[in-house]
Tab-separated table of C-alpha atoms in Angstrom:
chain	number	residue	atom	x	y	z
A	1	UNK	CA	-3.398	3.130	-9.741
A	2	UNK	CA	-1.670	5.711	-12.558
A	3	UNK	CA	-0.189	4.663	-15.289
A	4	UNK	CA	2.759	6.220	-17.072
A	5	UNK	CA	2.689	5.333	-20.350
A	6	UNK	CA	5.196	7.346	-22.107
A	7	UNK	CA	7.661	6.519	-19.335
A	8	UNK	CA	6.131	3.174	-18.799
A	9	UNK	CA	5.379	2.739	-15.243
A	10	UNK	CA	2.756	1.475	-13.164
A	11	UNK	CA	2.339	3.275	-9.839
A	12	UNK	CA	0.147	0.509	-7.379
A	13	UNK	CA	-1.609	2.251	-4.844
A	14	UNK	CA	-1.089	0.296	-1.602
A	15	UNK	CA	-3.590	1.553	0.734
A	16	UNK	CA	-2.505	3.654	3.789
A	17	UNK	CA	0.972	4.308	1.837
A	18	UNK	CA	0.609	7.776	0.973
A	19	UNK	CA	-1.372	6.843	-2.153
A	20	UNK	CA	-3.892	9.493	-1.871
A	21	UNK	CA	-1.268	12.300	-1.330
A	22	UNK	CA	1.144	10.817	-4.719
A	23	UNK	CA	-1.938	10.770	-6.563
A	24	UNK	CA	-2.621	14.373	-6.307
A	25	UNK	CA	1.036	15.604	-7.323
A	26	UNK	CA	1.251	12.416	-10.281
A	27	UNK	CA	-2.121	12.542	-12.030
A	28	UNK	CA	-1.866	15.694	-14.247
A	29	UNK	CA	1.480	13.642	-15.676
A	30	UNK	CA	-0.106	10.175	-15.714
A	31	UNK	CA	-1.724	8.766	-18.712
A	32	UNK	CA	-4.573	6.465	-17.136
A	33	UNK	CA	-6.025	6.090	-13.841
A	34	UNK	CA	-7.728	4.232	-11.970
A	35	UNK	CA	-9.412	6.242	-9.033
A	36	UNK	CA	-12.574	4.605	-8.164
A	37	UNK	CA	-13.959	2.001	-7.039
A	38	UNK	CA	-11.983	1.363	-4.248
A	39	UNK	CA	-11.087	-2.664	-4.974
A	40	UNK	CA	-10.152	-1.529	-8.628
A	41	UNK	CA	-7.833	1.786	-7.503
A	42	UNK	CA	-6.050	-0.709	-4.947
A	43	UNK	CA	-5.188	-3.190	-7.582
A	44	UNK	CA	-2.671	-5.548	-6.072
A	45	UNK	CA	0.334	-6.387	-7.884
A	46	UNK	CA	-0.885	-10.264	-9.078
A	47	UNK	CA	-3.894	-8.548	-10.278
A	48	UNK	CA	-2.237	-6.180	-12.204
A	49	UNK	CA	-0.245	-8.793	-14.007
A	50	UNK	CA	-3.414	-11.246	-14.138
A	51	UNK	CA	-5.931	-8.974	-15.555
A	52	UNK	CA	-4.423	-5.535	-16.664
A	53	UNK	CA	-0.990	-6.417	-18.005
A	54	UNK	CA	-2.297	-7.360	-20.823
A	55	UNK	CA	-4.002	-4.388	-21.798
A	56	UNK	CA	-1.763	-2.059	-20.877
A	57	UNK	CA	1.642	-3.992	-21.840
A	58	UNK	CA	-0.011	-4.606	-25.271
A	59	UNK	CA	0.276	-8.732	-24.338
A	60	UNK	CA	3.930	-8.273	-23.422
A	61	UNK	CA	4.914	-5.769	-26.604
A	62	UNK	CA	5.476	-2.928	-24.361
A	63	UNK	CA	6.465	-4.108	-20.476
A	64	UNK	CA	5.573	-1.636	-17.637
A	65	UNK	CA	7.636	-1.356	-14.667
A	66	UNK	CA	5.459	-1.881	-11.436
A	67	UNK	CA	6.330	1.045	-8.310
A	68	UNK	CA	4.905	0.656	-5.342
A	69	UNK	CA	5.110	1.810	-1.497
A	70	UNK	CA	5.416	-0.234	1.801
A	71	UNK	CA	4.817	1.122	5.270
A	72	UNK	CA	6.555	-0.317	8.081
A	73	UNK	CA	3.923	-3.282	9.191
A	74	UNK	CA	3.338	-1.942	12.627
A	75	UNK	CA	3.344	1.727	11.660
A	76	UNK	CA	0.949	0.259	8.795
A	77	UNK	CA	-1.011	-1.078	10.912
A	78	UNK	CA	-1.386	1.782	13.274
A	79	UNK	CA	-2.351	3.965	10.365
A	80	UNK	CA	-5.417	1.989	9.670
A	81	UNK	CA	-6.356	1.508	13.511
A	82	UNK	CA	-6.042	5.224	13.972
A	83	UNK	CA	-7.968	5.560	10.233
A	84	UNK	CA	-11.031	3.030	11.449
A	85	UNK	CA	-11.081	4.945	14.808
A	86	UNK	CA	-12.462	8.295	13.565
A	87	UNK	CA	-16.076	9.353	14.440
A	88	UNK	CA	-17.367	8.950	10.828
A	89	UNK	CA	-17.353	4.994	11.301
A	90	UNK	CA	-18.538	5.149	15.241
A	91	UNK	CA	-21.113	2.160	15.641
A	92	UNK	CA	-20.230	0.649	12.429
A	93	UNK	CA	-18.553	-2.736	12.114
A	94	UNK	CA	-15.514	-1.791	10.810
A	95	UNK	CA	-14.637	0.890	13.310
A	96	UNK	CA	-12.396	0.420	16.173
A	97	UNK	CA	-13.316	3.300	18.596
A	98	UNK	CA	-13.212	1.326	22.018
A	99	UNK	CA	-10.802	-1.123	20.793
A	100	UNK	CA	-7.540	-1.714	21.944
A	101	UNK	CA	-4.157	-1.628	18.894
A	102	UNK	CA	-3.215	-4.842	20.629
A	103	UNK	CA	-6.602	-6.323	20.348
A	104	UNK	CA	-6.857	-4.678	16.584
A	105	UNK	CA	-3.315	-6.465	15.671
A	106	UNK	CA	-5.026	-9.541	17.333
A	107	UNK	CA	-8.123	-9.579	15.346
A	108	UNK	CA	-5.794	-9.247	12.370
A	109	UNK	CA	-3.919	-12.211	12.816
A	110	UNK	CA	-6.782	-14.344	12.584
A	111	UNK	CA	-7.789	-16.637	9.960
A	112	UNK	CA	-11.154	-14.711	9.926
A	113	UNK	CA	-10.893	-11.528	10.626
A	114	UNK	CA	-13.529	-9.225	12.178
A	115	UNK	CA	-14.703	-6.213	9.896
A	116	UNK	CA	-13.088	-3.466	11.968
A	117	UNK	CA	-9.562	-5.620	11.190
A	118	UNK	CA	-10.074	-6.356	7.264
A	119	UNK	CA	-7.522	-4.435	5.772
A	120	UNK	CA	-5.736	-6.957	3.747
A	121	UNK	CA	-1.540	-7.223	4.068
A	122	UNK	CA	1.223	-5.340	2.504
A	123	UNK	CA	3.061	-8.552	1.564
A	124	UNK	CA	-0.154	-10.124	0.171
A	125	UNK	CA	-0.638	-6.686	-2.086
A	126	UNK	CA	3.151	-6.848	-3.255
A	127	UNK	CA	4.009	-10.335	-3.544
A	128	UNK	CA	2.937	-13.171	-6.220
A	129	UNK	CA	1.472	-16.539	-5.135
A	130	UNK	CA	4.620	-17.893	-3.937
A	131	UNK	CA	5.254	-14.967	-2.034
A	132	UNK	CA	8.074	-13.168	-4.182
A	133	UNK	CA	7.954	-9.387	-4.578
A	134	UNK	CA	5.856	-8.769	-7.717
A	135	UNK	CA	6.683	-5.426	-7.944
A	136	UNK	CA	9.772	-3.952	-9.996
A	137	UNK	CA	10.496	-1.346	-7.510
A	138	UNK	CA	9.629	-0.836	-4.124
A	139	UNK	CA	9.979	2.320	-2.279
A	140	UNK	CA	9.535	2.880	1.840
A	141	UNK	CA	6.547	5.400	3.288
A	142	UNK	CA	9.492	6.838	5.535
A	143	UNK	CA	12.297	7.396	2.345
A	144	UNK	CA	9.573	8.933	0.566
A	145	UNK	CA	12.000	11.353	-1.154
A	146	UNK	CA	13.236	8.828	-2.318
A	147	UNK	CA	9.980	7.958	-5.274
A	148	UNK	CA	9.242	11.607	-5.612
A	149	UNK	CA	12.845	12.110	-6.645
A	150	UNK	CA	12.636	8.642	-9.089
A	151	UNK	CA	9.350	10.281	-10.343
A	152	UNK	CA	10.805	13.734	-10.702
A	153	UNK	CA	13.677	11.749	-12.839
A	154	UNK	CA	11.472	10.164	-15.059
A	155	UNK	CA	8.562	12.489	-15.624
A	156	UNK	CA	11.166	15.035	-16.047
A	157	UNK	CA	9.577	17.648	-13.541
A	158	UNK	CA	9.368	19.181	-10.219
A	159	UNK	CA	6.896	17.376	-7.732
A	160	UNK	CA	5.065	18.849	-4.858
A	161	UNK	CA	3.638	15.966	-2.624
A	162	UNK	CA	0.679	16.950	-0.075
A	163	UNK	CA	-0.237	15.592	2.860
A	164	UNK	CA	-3.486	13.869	2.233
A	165	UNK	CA	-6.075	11.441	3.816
A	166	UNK	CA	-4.272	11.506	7.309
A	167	UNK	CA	-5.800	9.363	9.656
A	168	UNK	CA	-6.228	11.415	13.015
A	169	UNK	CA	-3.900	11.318	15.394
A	170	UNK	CA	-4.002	9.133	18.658
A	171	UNK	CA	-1.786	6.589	20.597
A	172	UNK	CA	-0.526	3.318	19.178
A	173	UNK	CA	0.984	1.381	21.581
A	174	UNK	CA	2.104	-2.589	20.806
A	175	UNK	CA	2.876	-4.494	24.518
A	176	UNK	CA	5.950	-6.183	23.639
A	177	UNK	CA	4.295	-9.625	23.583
A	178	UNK	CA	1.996	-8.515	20.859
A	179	UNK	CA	4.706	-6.975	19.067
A	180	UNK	CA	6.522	-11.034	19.078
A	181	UNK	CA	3.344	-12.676	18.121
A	182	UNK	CA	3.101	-9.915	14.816
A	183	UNK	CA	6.713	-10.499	14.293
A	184	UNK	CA	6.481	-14.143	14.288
A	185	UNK	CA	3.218	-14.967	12.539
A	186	UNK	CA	3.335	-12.266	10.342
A	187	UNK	CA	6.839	-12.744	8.999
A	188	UNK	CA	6.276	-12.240	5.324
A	189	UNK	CA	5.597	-8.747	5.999
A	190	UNK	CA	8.557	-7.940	7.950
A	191	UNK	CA	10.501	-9.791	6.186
A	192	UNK	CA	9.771	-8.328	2.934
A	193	UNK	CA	9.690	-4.760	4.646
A	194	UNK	CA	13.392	-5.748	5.849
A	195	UNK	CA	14.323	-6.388	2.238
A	196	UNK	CA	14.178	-2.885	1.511
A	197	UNK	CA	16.720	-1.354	3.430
């Protein structure tokens, strides 16, 4: 998370959204960040506003506006499949070397989900309890031109983006019947990812 505060912005770092990469070209211009531990760098949007606005609004003198990134939810979820699959994790719980994408996406749609599929949702990160987008802005992975140039605007400067924490390449195939189930019991992410076009 980076925080703008001359230009008062927020910038929520969704994981597998190009996060890492942002972070690299934005910090020398932020003002705060929030880097590490992992749980407090990916601070969701109602956390933000439940435990941070505060401090960083100065209780509601000085309102920040909240930018974020969504990943189309099947390319999202191939990003962390591909991410959990490399050698580093082999053996351990959460990796999915030897597992299937449509058995990943399975294990993901379950109530409880298995370590190797615990990777939170998009929707979940972006939304407030009643599932409305809790985020003033909301830019897509695959437009990402489109927030460098907004950041460019406001910061007032030329950006250069790298690529950064890649997950390896591989195949990520969804049968089409997988692809329905997603669709259907996952609709708040598509439909919020629809919202953005």
């Amino acid at each position: 998370m980076l925080v703008f505060w001359k230009q008062k912005i927020v910038l929520l770092a969704v994981p597998k959204t190009g996060t890492t990469a942002l972070e690299q070209a934005l910090l020398p211009h932020a003002s705060a960040a929030i880097l590490d531990p992992p749980g407090q760098k990916h601070v969701s949007a109602q956390q933000y506003r439940n435990r941070l606005s505060k401090f960083f609004e100065q209780r509601g003198k000085r309102p920040m506006e909240l930018v974020a990134v969504m990943r189309e939810p099947v390319d999202w979820l191939g990003s962390w499949y591909r991410y959990r699959a490399r050698p580093q994790l082999s053996g351990k719980p959460n990796s999915t070397k030897g597992i299937g994408f449509d058995e990943f996406v399975a294990a993901w749609l379950e109530p409880r989900r298995p370590d190797f599929a615990e990777v939170g949702s998009q929707a979940n990160f972006l939304t407030d309890d009643k599932g409305r987008p809790a985020v003033d802005r909301i830019f897509r992975y695959d437009r990402m031109a489109d927030l460098v140039a907004f950041f460019e605007t406001r910061l007032e400067t030329a950006l250069d983006v790298p690529r950064a924490n890649v997950s390896p390449k591989g195949p990520v195939e969804l049968s089409d019947t997988m692809r329905a189930r997603l669709e259907r019991e996952a609709a708040a992410e598509f439909d919020l990812w629809r919202s953005l076009d």
